[in-house]
Amino acid sequence: PERSASDASERPYMRAFRDRVEAAMDGGKATLDCLLDETVADGCVRIAAAHASTAALPSLFGGVAITKVATAAAPSSAAVTVGE
């Protein structure tokens, strides 16, 4: 399911972004929408499990590399590695 800005407005601790990110873990990759959740600790990410969009990720826990997916509006990419 896709998230919209209205999803975030129902939860004041969340802010929606138009960014797409690629999550990579042990050879598996998933392209996901980015949503900032202020209840998740700095330097951590929460990725839903048991969902078709994340099925290629091999583990529920562990290090994951997050890379912003380049778009026409934001051609540059930035990478962050979490949990290693």
GROMACS .gro file of C-alpha atoms in nm, residues 4-5 8 14 19 21-25 31 33 38 42-43 46 51 54 56 59 65 77 81:
model
   23
    4SER     CA    1   0.036   0.968   0.139
    5ALA     CA    2   0.090   1.291   0.325
    8ALA     CA    3   0.154   1.119   0.820
   14MET     CA    4   0.563   1.099   1.123
   19ASP     CA    5   1.189   1.015  -0.160
   21VAL     CA    6   1.509   0.450  -0.106
   22GLU     CA    7   1.673   0.118  -0.178
   23ALA     CA    8   1.732  -0.108   0.121
   24ALA     CA    9   2.008  -0.366   0.064
   25MET     CA   10   2.089  -0.653   0.299
   31THR     CA   11   1.285  -0.022  -0.319
   33ASP     CA   12   0.897   0.489   0.007
   38GLU     CA   13   1.037   1.032   1.508
   42ASP     CA   14   1.856   0.794   1.541
   43GLY     CA   15   2.072   0.572   1.322
   46ARG     CA   16   1.213   0.025   1.061
   51HIS     CA   17   0.513  -0.776   0.295
   54THR     CA   18   1.024  -0.637   0.141
   56ALA     CA   19   1.360  -0.992  -0.109
   59SER     CA   20   1.647  -1.125   0.742
   65ALA     CA   21   2.237  -0.015   0.359
   77SER     CA   22   2.194   0.984  -0.425
   81THR     CA   23   2.458   0.202   0.639
   0.00000   0.00000   0.00000
